[in-house]
PDB file of C-alpha atoms in Angstrom:
ATOM      1  CA  MET A  27     -44.188  35.747  53.244  1.00 56.00           C
ATOM      2  CA  HIS A  28     -45.914  34.145  50.328  1.00 52.00           C
ATOM      3  CA  LYS A  29     -44.472  36.889  48.061  1.00 54.00           C
ATOM      4  CA  ARG A  30     -40.793  36.801  49.391  1.00 54.00           C
ATOM      5  CA  TYR A  31     -40.780  33.170  48.344  1.00 48.00           C
ATOM      6  CA  GLU A  32     -42.604  34.321  44.861  1.00 55.00           C
ATOM      7  CA  ARG A  33     -39.654  36.461  44.031  1.00 54.00           C
ATOM      8  CA  LEU A  34     -37.275  33.576  44.934  1.00 48.00           C
ATOM      9  CA  GLY A  35     -39.062  31.315  43.240  1.00 54.00           C
ATOM     10  CA  GLN A  36     -38.795  33.921  40.232  1.00 58.00           C
ATOM     11  CA  ARG A  37     -34.899  34.543  40.409  1.00 58.00           C
ATOM     12  CA  PHE A  38     -33.819  31.080  41.090  1.00 57.00           C
ATOM     13  CA  GLY A  39     -35.963  30.557  37.888  1.00 59.00           C
ATOM     14  CA  ARG A  40     -34.346  33.030  35.615  1.00 61.00           C
ATOM     15  CA  TRP A  41     -30.895  31.581  36.878  1.00 61.00           C
ATOM     16  CA  VAL A  42     -31.935  28.268  35.963  1.00 58.00           C
ATOM     17  CA  ALA A  43     -33.271  29.367  32.527  1.00 59.00           C
ATOM     18  CA  VAL A  44     -29.466  31.289  32.169  1.00 57.00           C
ATOM     19  CA  GLY A  45     -27.735  28.019  33.399  1.00 61.00           C
ATOM     20  CA  MET A  46     -29.356  25.764  30.350  1.00 64.00           C
ATOM     21  CA  LEU A  47     -29.089  28.797  28.006  1.00 66.00           C
ATOM     22  CA  ALA A  48     -25.288  28.114  28.940  1.00 59.00           C
ATOM     23  CA  VAL A  49     -24.943  24.711  28.554  1.00 52.00           C
ATOM     24  CA  LEU A  50     -27.300  24.604  25.067  1.00 58.00           C
ATOM     25  CA  SER A  51     -24.955  27.420  23.599  1.00 54.00           C
ATOM     26  CA  ALA A  52     -21.760  25.256  24.930  1.00 51.00           C
ATOM     27  CA  PHE A  53     -23.154  22.282  23.316  1.00 50.00           C
ATOM     28  CA  ALA A  54     -24.020  24.134  20.177  1.00 50.00           C
ATOM     29  CA  LEU A  55     -20.539  25.160  19.562  1.00 50.00           C
ATOM     30  CA  MET A  56     -19.369  21.744  19.883  1.00 49.00           C
ATOM     31  CA  VAL A  57     -21.420  20.269  17.783  1.00 48.00           C
ATOM     32  CA  TRP A  58     -20.672  22.833  15.065  1.00 44.00           C
ATOM     33  CA  THR A  59     -17.011  22.521  15.906  1.00 47.00           C
ATOM     34  CA  ALA A  60     -16.953  18.480  14.858  1.00 48.00           C
ATOM     35  CA  LEU A  61     -19.291  19.077  11.733  1.00 49.00           C
ATOM     36  CA  LYS A  62     -17.324  21.901  10.518  1.00 51.00           C
ATOM     37  CA  LYS A  63     -15.778  20.475   7.216  1.00 58.00           C
ATOM     38  CA  PRO A  64     -12.093  20.121   7.752  1.00 60.00           C
ATOM     39  CA  ALA A  65      -8.749  20.854   5.820  1.00 68.00           C
ATOM     40  CA  PHE A  66      -7.682  17.205   5.663  1.00 71.00           C
ATOM     41  CA  PRO A  67     -10.865  14.877   5.734  1.00 84.00           C
ATOM     42  CA  ARG A  68      -9.224  11.579   7.209  1.00 90.00           C
ATOM     43  CA  LEU A  69      -9.589  11.314  10.935  1.00 90.00           C
ATOM     44  CA  THR A  70      -6.947   9.196  12.452  1.00 92.00           C
ATOM     45  CA  VAL A  71      -6.742   8.055  16.335  1.00 90.00           C
ATOM     46  CA  VAL A  72      -4.902   5.182  18.117  1.00 91.00           C
ATOM     47  CA  ALA A  73      -6.672   2.534  19.956  1.00 88.00           C
ATOM     48  CA  VAL A  74      -4.558   1.537  22.876  1.00 87.00           C
ATOM     49  CA  GLY A  75      -5.064  -2.610  23.109  1.00 84.00           C
ATOM     50  CA  ASP A  76      -2.708  -5.308  22.258  1.00 86.00           C
ATOM     51  CA  PRO A  77      -1.916  -4.986  19.419  1.00 90.00           C
ATOM     52  CA  VAL A  78      -2.596  -1.221  19.352  1.00 91.00           C
ATOM     53  CA  VAL A  79      -4.686  -0.224  16.367  1.00 90.00           C
ATOM     54  CA  VAL A  80      -4.347   2.866  14.478  1.00 92.00           C
ATOM     55  CA  TRP A  81      -7.570   3.558  12.942  1.00 90.00           C
ATOM     56  CA  SER A  82      -8.108   5.956  10.035  1.00 91.00           C
ATOM     57  CA  TRP A  83     -11.064   7.511   8.989  1.00 91.00           C
ATOM     58  CA  ASP A  84     -11.200   9.154   5.234  1.00 92.00           C
ATOM     59  CA  ARG A  85     -14.797  11.190   5.394  1.00 88.00           C
ATOM     60  CA  SER A  86     -14.716  12.043   1.889  1.00 87.00           C
ATOM     61  CA  THR A  87     -14.428   8.352   0.555  1.00 89.00           C
ATOM     62  CA  ASN A  88     -16.332   7.007   4.148  1.00 89.00           C
ATOM     63  CA  ARG A  89     -13.296   4.033   3.689  1.00 91.00           C
ATOM     64  CA  ALA A  90     -11.308   3.487   6.655  1.00 91.00           C
ATOM     65  CA  VAL A  91      -7.337   1.696   6.812  1.00 93.00           C
ATOM     66  CA  ARG A  92      -7.165  -0.339  10.214  1.00 91.00           C
ATOM     67  CA  ILE A  93      -3.298  -0.963  11.105  1.00 94.00           C
ATOM     68  CA  ALA A  94      -2.601  -3.618  14.094  1.00 93.00           C
ATOM     69  CA  ILE A  95       0.927  -3.049  15.208  1.00 95.00           C
ATOM     70  CA  PRO A  96       1.889  -5.383  18.280  1.00 95.00           C
ATOM     71  CA  ALA A  97       2.468  -3.639  21.925  1.00 93.00           C
ATOM     72  CA  ALA A  98       5.527  -4.430  22.280  1.00 94.00           C
ATOM     73  CA  THR A  99       7.541  -2.801  19.242  1.00 96.00           C
ATOM     74  CA  VAL A 100       9.822  -0.348  19.610  1.00 96.00           C
ATOM     75  CA  ILE A 101       9.721   2.780  18.446  1.00 96.00           C
ATOM     76  CA  ASP A 102      11.508   6.165  18.637  1.00 93.00           C
ATOM     77  CA  ALA A 103       9.892   8.672  21.642  1.00 92.00           C
ATOM     78  CA  VAL A 104       9.087  12.039  21.192  1.00 90.00           C
ATOM     79  CA  GLY A 105      10.194  14.289  23.815  1.00 85.00           C
ATOM     80  CA  GLY A 106      13.742  13.078  24.103  1.00 83.00           C
ATOM     81  CA  TYR A 107      12.995  10.020  26.198  1.00 87.00           C
ATOM     82  CA  GLY A 108      14.957   7.392  23.717  1.00 89.00           C
ATOM     83  CA  LYS A 109      13.337   3.954  22.542  1.00 92.00           C
ATOM     84  CA  TYR A 110      10.158   2.617  24.064  1.00 93.00           C
ATOM     85  CA  SER A 111       7.849  -0.148  23.373  1.00 95.00           C
ATOM     86  CA  LEU A 112       4.347   0.664  22.632  1.00 95.00           C
ATOM     87  CA  GLU A 113       3.165  -0.490  25.672  1.00 92.00           C
ATOM     88  CA  ALA A 114       6.049   1.170  27.800  1.00 93.00           C
ATOM     89  CA  LEU A 115       4.781   4.544  25.845  1.00 93.00           C
ATOM     90  CA  TRP A 116       1.660   4.840  27.171  1.00 91.00           C
ATOM     91  CA  ARG A 117       2.376   3.978  30.518  1.00 90.00           C
ATOM     92  CA  LEU A 118       4.939   6.971  30.420  1.00 91.00           C
ATOM     93  CA  GLY A 119       2.150   9.183  29.614  1.00 88.00           C
ATOM     94  CA  GLY A 120       0.256   8.276  32.783  1.00 85.00           C
ATOM     95  CA  ILE A 121       3.246   8.630  34.917  1.00 88.00           C
ATOM     96  CA  GLU A 122       3.746  11.923  32.959  1.00 87.00           C
ATOM     97  CA  LYS A 123       0.661  13.494  33.192  1.00 85.00           C
ATOM     98  CA  ARG A 124       0.259  13.299  29.482  1.00 85.00           C
ATOM     99  CA  GLY A 125      -1.994  10.250  29.041  1.00 84.00           C
ATOM    100  CA  GLY A 126      -2.140   8.866  25.169  1.00 88.00           C
ATOM    101  CA  THR A 127      -0.306  12.012  23.673  1.00 90.00           C
ATOM    102  CA  ILE A 128       3.221  10.639  23.876  1.00 93.00           C
ATOM    103  CA  LEU A 129       2.254   7.475  22.401  1.00 94.00           C
ATOM    104  CA  ALA A 130      -0.106   8.903  19.525  1.00 94.00           C
ATOM    105  CA  GLN A 131       2.789  11.568  18.373  1.00 93.00           C
ATOM    106  CA  SER A 132       5.472   9.028  18.128  1.00 95.00           C
ATOM    107  CA  LEU A 133       3.806   6.717  16.110  1.00 96.00           C
ATOM    108  CA  GLN A 134       3.040   9.761  14.129  1.00 95.00           C
ATOM    109  CA  GLU A 135       6.226  10.192  13.311  1.00 93.00           C
ATOM    110  CA  ALA A 136       7.155   6.802  13.073  1.00 95.00           C
ATOM    111  CA  LEU A 137       4.626   5.930  10.530  1.00 95.00           C
ATOM    112  CA  GLY A 138       4.901   9.209   8.944  1.00 94.00           C
ATOM    113  CA  LEU A 139       1.298   9.717   9.505  1.00 94.00           C
ATOM    114  CA  PRO A 140      -0.985  12.576  10.857  1.00 93.00           C
ATOM    115  CA  ILE A 141      -2.681  11.408  14.141  1.00 94.00           C
ATOM    116  CA  ASP A 142      -5.573  13.498  15.558  1.00 91.00           C
ATOM    117  CA  GLY A 143      -5.795  11.588  18.926  1.00 90.00           C
ATOM    118  CA  TYR A 144      -6.108   8.603  20.877  1.00 89.00           C
ATOM    119  CA  ILE A 145      -8.617   6.330  22.709  1.00 86.00           C
ATOM    120  CA  SER A 146      -7.873   3.799  25.381  1.00 82.00           C
ATOM    121  CA  PRO A 147      -9.979   1.929  28.260  1.00 71.00           C
ATOM    122  CA  ASN A 148      -9.594   3.067  31.532  1.00 66.00           C
ATOM    123  CA  ARG A 149      -9.123  -0.591  33.205  1.00 54.00           C
ATOM    124  CA  PRO A 150      -5.944  -1.939  32.758  1.00 52.00           C
ATOM    125  CA  GLU A 151      -7.785  -5.431  32.176  1.00 39.00           C
ATOM    126  CA  THR A 152     -10.572  -4.046  29.019  1.00 39.00           C
ATOM    127  CA  SER A 153      -9.003  -4.039  25.814  1.00 42.00           C
ATOM    128  CA  VAL A 154     -10.022  -1.513  22.879  1.00 43.00           C
ATOM    129  CA  ALA A 155     -10.265  -3.390  19.064  1.00 43.00           C
ATOM    130  CA  ALA A 156      -7.706  -5.917  20.523  1.00 41.00           C
ATOM    131  CA  ASP A 157      -8.336  -8.618  17.404  1.00 39.00           C
ATOM    132  CA  THR A 158      -6.235  -8.323  14.441  1.00 35.00           C
ATOM    133  CA  SER A 159      -9.129  -9.557  12.207  1.00 33.00           C
ATOM    134  CA  LEU A 160     -11.113  -7.897   9.540  1.00 28.00           C
ATOM    135  CA  VAL A 161     -14.558  -7.173  10.803  1.00 29.00           C
ATOM    136  CA  PRO A 162     -17.573  -5.508  10.146  1.00 30.00           C
ATOM    137  CA  LYS A 163     -17.282  -2.983  13.422  1.00 39.00           C
ATOM    138  CA  PRO A 164     -13.370  -2.340  13.764  1.00 38.00           C
ATOM    139  CA  LEU A 165     -13.561  -0.003  16.133  1.00 44.00           C
ATOM    140  CA  GLN A 166     -16.376  -1.146  18.447  1.00 44.00           C
ATOM    141  CA  ILE A 167     -17.588   1.243  20.930  1.00 40.00           C
ATOM    142  CA  SER A 168     -21.280   0.250  22.639  1.00 36.00           C
ATOM    143  CA  GLY A 169     -23.308   2.877  23.887  1.00 34.00           C
ATOM    144  CA  LEU A 170     -22.727   6.258  25.424  1.00 34.00           C
ATOM    145  CA  PRO A 171     -22.374   5.341  29.066  1.00 36.00           C
ATOM    146  CA  PHE A 172     -19.371   2.839  28.035  1.00 38.00           C
ATOM    147  CA  VAL A 173     -17.516   5.681  25.645  1.00 45.00           C
ATOM    148  CA  MET A 174     -18.391   8.385  28.780  1.00 45.00           C
ATOM    149  CA  PHE A 175     -16.966   6.509  31.731  1.00 49.00           C
ATOM    150  CA  ASP A 176     -15.048   3.249  30.637  1.00 60.00           C
ATOM    151  CA  TYR A 177     -12.587   4.994  27.997  1.00 70.00           C
ATOM    152  CA  ARG A 178     -10.191   7.726  28.137  1.00 79.00           C
ATOM    153  CA  THR A 179      -9.273   9.886  25.403  1.00 82.00           C
ATOM    154  CA  ASN A 180      -8.146  13.546  24.354  1.00 86.00           C
ATOM    155  CA  ILE A 181     -10.802  13.593  21.357  1.00 84.00           C
ATOM    156  CA  SER A 182     -13.898  15.492  21.886  1.00 82.00           C
ATOM    157  CA  PHE A 183     -17.502  13.583  22.449  1.00 78.00           C
ATOM    158  CA  VAL A 184     -19.567  14.796  19.104  1.00 80.00           C
ATOM    159  CA  THR A 185     -15.782  13.595  17.096  1.00 80.00           C
ATOM    160  CA  LEU A 186     -16.176  10.572  19.303  1.00 78.00           C
ATOM    161  CA  ILE A 187     -19.501   9.595  18.439  1.00 78.00           C
ATOM    162  CA  ARG A 188     -19.110  10.457  14.897  1.00 79.00           C
ATOM    163  CA  LEU A 189     -16.089   8.141  14.696  1.00 78.00           C
ATOM    164  CA  SER A 190     -17.745   4.980  16.317  1.00 76.00           C
ATOM    165  CA  LEU A 191     -20.862   5.610  14.488  1.00 78.00           C
ATOM    166  CA  ALA A 192     -18.979   5.774  11.403  1.00 78.00           C
ATOM    167  CA  ALA A 193     -16.737   2.388  12.011  1.00 76.00           C
ATOM    168  CA  ASN A 194     -20.319   0.414  12.972  1.00 77.00           C
ATOM    169  CA  ARG A 195     -21.683   1.410   9.737  1.00 80.00           C
ATOM    170  CA  LEU A 196     -18.841   0.816   7.365  1.00 82.00           C
ATOM    171  CA  ARG A 197     -18.946  -2.045   5.118  1.00 85.00           C
ATOM    172  CA  PRO A 198     -16.132  -4.616   5.564  1.00 85.00           C
ATOM    173  CA  ASP A 199     -15.119  -4.373   2.403  1.00 89.00           C
ATOM    174  CA  SER A 200     -14.262  -0.506   2.688  1.00 90.00           C
ATOM    175  CA  VAL A 201     -11.783  -1.490   5.435  1.00 89.00           C
ATOM    176  CA  THR A 202      -8.193  -2.027   4.404  1.00 92.00           C
ATOM    177  CA  SER A 203      -6.683  -4.185   7.616  1.00 91.00           C
ATOM    178  CA  ILE A 204      -2.918  -4.668   7.572  1.00 94.00           C
ATOM    179  CA  ASN A 205      -1.657  -6.512  10.225  1.00 94.00           C
ATOM    180  CA  MET A 206       2.622  -5.077  10.647  1.00 96.00           C
ATOM    181  CA  THR A 207       4.856  -8.382  11.069  1.00 95.00           C
ATOM    182  CA  LYS A 208       8.216  -9.260  10.171  1.00 93.00           C
ATOM    183  CA  ASP A 209       6.714 -10.506   7.065  1.00 93.00           C
ATOM    184  CA  ASN A 210       5.805  -6.856   5.820  1.00 93.00           C
ATOM    185  CA  ALA A 211       7.164  -3.937   7.868  1.00 95.00           C
ATOM    186  CA  LEU A 212       9.065  -4.897  11.253  1.00 96.00           C
ATOM    187  CA  VAL A 213      12.819  -5.371  11.803  1.00 95.00           C
ATOM    188  CA  GLU A 214      14.756  -6.718  14.513  1.00 93.00           C
ATOM    189  CA  GLU A 215      16.572  -4.419  16.118  1.00 91.00           C
ATOM    190  CA  GLN A 216      19.087  -4.859  19.033  1.00 87.00           C
ATOM    191  CA  LEU A 217      18.895  -2.440  21.944  1.00 83.00           C
ATOM    192  CA  PRO A 218      21.627  -0.463  23.529  1.00 83.00           C
ATOM    193  CA  ASP A 219      20.733  -2.930  27.380  1.00 83.00           C
ATOM    194  CA  GLY A 220      21.283  -6.235  24.548  1.00 84.00           C
ATOM    195  CA  THR A 221      17.894  -7.450  24.035  1.00 87.00           C
ATOM    196  CA  VAL A 222      16.333  -7.623  20.826  1.00 91.00           C
ATOM    197  CA  ALA A 223      13.478  -5.769  20.002  1.00 92.00           C
ATOM    198  CA  GLN A 224      10.777  -5.491  16.613  1.00 95.00           C
ATOM    199  CA  THR A 225      10.947  -2.328  15.119  1.00 96.00           C
ATOM    200  CA  PRO A 226       9.486  -0.381  12.039  1.00 96.00           C
ATOM    201  CA  ASP A 227      11.773  -0.154   8.790  1.00 95.00           C
ATOM    202  CA  ALA A 228      11.508   2.846   6.993  1.00 92.00           C
ATOM    203  CA  GLY A 229      11.699   1.040   3.669  1.00 93.00           C
ATOM    204  CA  ARG A 230       9.480  -1.297   3.922  1.00 95.00           C
ATOM    205  CA  LEU A 231       6.698   0.480   6.122  1.00 95.00           C
ATOM    206  CA  ASP A 232       6.694   2.879   2.693  1.00 93.00           C
ATOM    207  CA  MET A 233       5.994   0.311   0.685  1.00 94.00           C
ATOM    208  CA  LEU A 234       3.669  -1.241   2.802  1.00 95.00           C
ATOM    209  CA  LEU A 235       1.567   1.619   2.997  1.00 94.00           C
ATOM    210  CA  GLY A 236       1.844   3.192  -0.308  1.00 92.00           C
ATOM    211  CA  THR A 237      -0.234   5.671  -1.371  1.00 92.00           C
ATOM    212  CA  MET A 238      -3.592   4.535   0.712  1.00 92.00           C
ATOM    213  CA  PHE A 239      -3.545   7.813   2.638  1.00 94.00           C
ATOM    214  CA  GLU A 240      -2.757  10.032   0.133  1.00 94.00           C
ATOM    215  CA  ASP A 241      -5.796  12.910  -0.204  1.00 93.00           C
ATOM    216  CA  ALA A 242      -7.063  12.572  -3.749  1.00 92.00           C
ATOM    217  CA  ARG A 243      -7.169  16.491  -4.195  1.00 94.00           C
ATOM    218  CA  VAL A 244      -3.841  17.332  -3.127  1.00 95.00           C
ATOM    219  CA  ARG A 245      -2.531  14.787  -5.073  1.00 94.00           C
ATOM    220  CA  GLY A 246      -4.623  16.002  -8.155  1.00 95.00           C
ATOM    221  CA  GLU A 247      -3.544  19.438  -7.508  1.00 96.00           C
ATOM    222  CA  GLY A 248       0.053  18.401  -7.935  1.00 95.00           C
ATOM    223  CA  LEU A 249       1.732  21.895  -6.573  1.00 97.00           C
ATOM    224  CA  SER A 250       5.100  21.419  -5.346  1.00 97.00           C
ATOM    225  CA  VAL A 251       6.241  22.439  -1.927  1.00 98.00           C
ATOM    226  CA  SER A 252       9.783  22.314  -0.884  1.00 97.00           C
ATOM    227  CA  VAL A 253      10.499  22.231   2.980  1.00 97.00           C
ATOM    228  CA  TYR A 254      13.142  24.143   4.899  1.00 96.00           C
ATOM    229  CA  ASN A 255      13.967  23.461   8.549  1.00 95.00           C
ATOM    230  CA  THR A 256      15.094  27.017  10.391  1.00 94.00           C
ATOM    231  CA  THR A 257      16.215  25.074  13.793  1.00 92.00           C
ATOM    232  CA  GLU A 258      19.247  23.195  14.495  1.00 89.00           C
ATOM    233  CA  MET A 259      17.600  19.726  14.907  1.00 88.00           C
ATOM    234  CA  VAL A 260      19.189  17.636  11.683  1.00 84.00           C
ATOM    235  CA  SER A 261      16.149  15.371  10.605  1.00 87.00           C
ATOM    236  CA  LEU A 262      13.174  17.530  11.215  1.00 91.00           C
ATOM    237  CA  GLY A 263      12.923  18.525   7.750  1.00 93.00           C
ATOM    238  CA  SER A 264      13.015  15.434   6.570  1.00 93.00           C
ATOM    239  CA  ARG A 265       9.970  14.430   9.319  1.00 92.00           C
ATOM    240  CA  VAL A 266       7.902  16.656   7.909  1.00 95.00           C
ATOM    241  CA  GLY A 267       8.381  16.216   4.770  1.00 95.00           C
ATOM    242  CA  LYS A 268       7.819  12.017   5.253  1.00 94.00           C
ATOM    243  CA  LEU A 269       4.439  13.541   6.708  1.00 95.00           C
ATOM    244  CA  LEU A 270       3.191  15.506   4.000  1.00 96.00           C
ATOM    245  CA  GLY A 271       4.828  12.913   1.219  1.00 96.00           C
ATOM    246  CA  ARG A 272       2.563  10.439   3.041  1.00 95.00           C
ATOM    247  CA  ILE A 273      -0.974  12.114   2.521  1.00 94.00           C
ATOM    248  CA  GLY A 274      -0.150  12.765  -1.133  1.00 95.00           C
ATOM    249  CA  VAL A 275       2.062  16.420  -0.746  1.00 97.00           C
ATOM    250  CA  PHE A 276       4.496  16.635  -4.091  1.00 96.00           C
ATOM    251  CA  VAL A 277       7.330  17.624  -1.923  1.00 97.00           C
ATOM    252  CA  VAL A 278      10.404  18.523  -4.155  1.00 97.00           C
ATOM    253  CA  ARG A 279      12.794  19.560  -1.703  1.00 96.00           C
ATOM    254  CA  VAL A 280      14.226  19.394   1.709  1.00 96.00           C
ATOM    255  CA  GLY A 281      16.568  21.748   2.601  1.00 94.00           C
ATOM    256  CA  ASN A 282      17.934  23.819   5.673  1.00 93.00           C
ATOM    257  CA  ASP A 283      17.298  27.963   6.261  1.00 89.00           C
ATOM    258  CA  THR A 284      19.670  29.673   9.290  1.00 83.00           C
ATOM    259  CA  SER A 285      16.906  32.263   9.572  1.00 87.00           C
ATOM    260  CA  THR A 286      15.458  30.955  12.115  1.00 87.00           C
ATOM    261  CA  VAL A 287      11.446  31.113  13.011  1.00 89.00           C
ATOM    262  CA  ASP A 288       9.127  30.159  15.739  1.00 91.00           C
ATOM    263  CA  GLN A 289       5.994  28.887  14.533  1.00 91.00           C
ATOM    264  CA  CYS A 290       5.659  27.287  10.857  1.00 93.00           C
ATOM    265  CA  SER A 291       5.361  29.651   8.177  1.00 95.00           C
ATOM    266  CA  LEU A 292       3.394  28.626   4.533  1.00 96.00           C
ATOM    267  CA  ARG A 293       4.682  30.664   1.409  1.00 96.00           C
ATOM    268  CA  GLY A 294       3.487  31.323  -1.728  1.00 96.00           C
ATOM    269  CA  GLY A 295       1.338  33.149  -4.374  1.00 96.00           C
ATOM    270  CA  LYS A 296      -2.157  34.258  -3.744  1.00 95.00           C
ATOM    271  CA  LYS A 297      -3.784  31.274  -5.925  1.00 96.00           C
ATOM    272  CA  ALA A 298      -1.389  28.884  -4.397  1.00 97.00           C
ATOM    273  CA  LEU A 299      -1.994  29.438  -1.137  1.00 97.00           C
ATOM    274  CA  ALA A 300      -5.696  29.680  -1.930  1.00 96.00           C
ATOM    275  CA  SER A 301      -5.694  25.611  -2.819  1.00 96.00           C
ATOM    276  CA  ALA A 302      -6.575  22.489  -0.864  1.00 95.00           C
ATOM    277  CA  THR A 303      -2.477  21.612  -0.518  1.00 96.00           C
ATOM    278  CA  ALA A 304      -2.447  24.792   1.557  1.00 97.00           C
ATOM    279  CA  ALA A 305      -5.093  23.986   3.480  1.00 95.00           C
ATOM    280  CA  VAL A 306      -4.007  21.069   4.466  1.00 95.00           C
ATOM    281  CA  ILE A 307      -0.191  21.922   5.089  1.00 96.00           C
ATOM    282  CA  THR A 308      -1.987  24.677   7.376  1.00 94.00           C
ATOM    283  CA  GLY A 309      -4.027  22.113   9.396  1.00 91.00           C
ATOM    284  CA  ILE A 310      -1.850  19.419   9.801  1.00 92.00           C
ATOM    285  CA  LEU A 311       1.083  22.160  10.662  1.00 92.00           C
ATOM    286  CA  GLY A 312      -0.713  25.002  12.175  1.00 90.00           C
ATOM    287  CA  CYS A 313       1.512  27.123   9.424  1.00 92.00           C
ATOM    288  CA  GLY A 314       0.712  30.536   9.374  1.00 93.00           C
ATOM    289  CA  GLN A 315       0.226  31.885   5.476  1.00 95.00           C
ATOM    290  CA  GLU A 316       2.747  34.339   3.799  1.00 94.00           C
ATOM    291  CA  GLU A 317       2.027  35.819   0.601  1.00 95.00           C
ATOM    292  CA  GLY A 318       5.301  35.691  -1.944  1.00 94.00           C
ATOM    293  CA  THR A 319       7.125  33.970  -4.448  1.00 91.00           C
ATOM    294  CA  PRO A 320       8.988  30.363  -3.191  1.00 92.00           C
ATOM    295  CA  GLU A 321      12.429  30.185  -5.166  1.00 88.00           C
ATOM    296  CA  VAL A 322      11.881  26.419  -6.129  1.00 91.00           C
ATOM    297  CA  ALA A 323       8.474  25.534  -5.494  1.00 96.00           C
ATOM    298  CA  ASP A 324       4.816  26.456  -5.596  1.00 97.00           C
ATOM    299  CA  LEU A 325       4.506  26.104  -1.956  1.00 98.00           C
ATOM    300  CA  GLU A 326       7.637  26.937   1.052  1.00 97.00           C
ATOM    301  CA  VAL A 327       7.087  25.564   4.088  1.00 97.00           C
ATOM    302  CA  ARG A 328       9.631  26.784   6.725  1.00 96.00           C
ATOM    303  CA  VAL A 329       9.569  24.705  10.089  1.00 95.00           C
ATOM    304  CA  GLY A 330      10.480  26.507  13.401  1.00 92.00           C
ATOM    305  CA  THR A 331      11.132  26.038  17.287  1.00 91.00           C
ATOM    306  CA  ALA A 332       7.993  24.944  17.662  1.00 90.00           C
ATOM    307  CA  TYR A 333       7.545  21.965  15.766  1.00 89.00           C
ATOM    308  CA  GLN A 334      11.018  21.311  17.216  1.00 88.00           C
ATOM    309  CA  ALA A 335       9.789  21.370  20.865  1.00 87.00           C
ATOM    310  CA  ARG A 336       7.707  18.083  20.674  1.00 81.00           C
ATOM    311  CA  PHE A 337      11.132  16.101  19.872  1.00 82.00           C
ATOM    312  CA  LEU A 338      13.454  17.698  22.598  1.00 77.00           C
ATOM    313  CA  PRO A 339      13.626  16.555  26.292  1.00 72.00           C
ATOM    314  CA  THR A 340      10.630  17.282  28.705  1.00 65.00           C
ATOM    315  CA  PRO A 341      11.885  20.038  31.351  1.00 59.00           C
ATOM    316  CA  GLN A 342      11.435  19.090  34.717  1.00 54.00           C
ATOM    317  CA  ARG A 343       9.023  20.168  36.690  1.00 51.00           C
TER     318      ARG A 343
END
């Protein structure tokens, strides 16, 4: 009998050891993935509250930009939903079981800025980064249990901890704080139902944000880039051109191509494809690389139906 229990104990112990090894391996992989040097050094998240805060940390310079936007601000939603306020987009994400993805992607298009994810309170009565003043801790997340249980996010746990530590260690003079108002970026617009709402003005927004989100490596390389829309969506090429221009890419042409592709493709010479510019474009748009000689630029981006899909109506389930 004792030998039987001894064998069971040994067998159970082996399974425990295997389980612990699997957990440690998964954690090590998660940490390694988070610590890998990214192609684009800037990490940008949307913190849901009132105001909604877009918090962008440049890992290469250890500086951050904090944009506070009134939650009642109306923007065009991705997915063919129409115009919604930021707070309504957050609620819509809950209804559609998509969390803050609709809000984050819609803000990405409105600002012309790559956004990596979102973080929001689990309880409606709590708020995230709700004050608009410049403070030493612009994105306050206190303690691991608080992060794990009181917030919802699509950012990996390790990345969230790194972001929290960076935010808490930044000096106040390392953070550029912007409050979007009618005085600098917002204009009044009459909606189809007759109500008047504030919405970002593209020209004023460009003046407000300027070059603060540019990648110095990309701007320093000065490689010219052409963008071609291969879909039937008229504005897709200009959207991508705006996004790339915001991060310092030298976009020289935006046009159309009748040869439709699915995934985004990036074409250029061997040297150009090995550049930081190519790595950033590939990382942000998910392009496949193809060696060749573009007609009018050092690099050629062809945008396909996969990127177009985010702007199309969501199929009914």
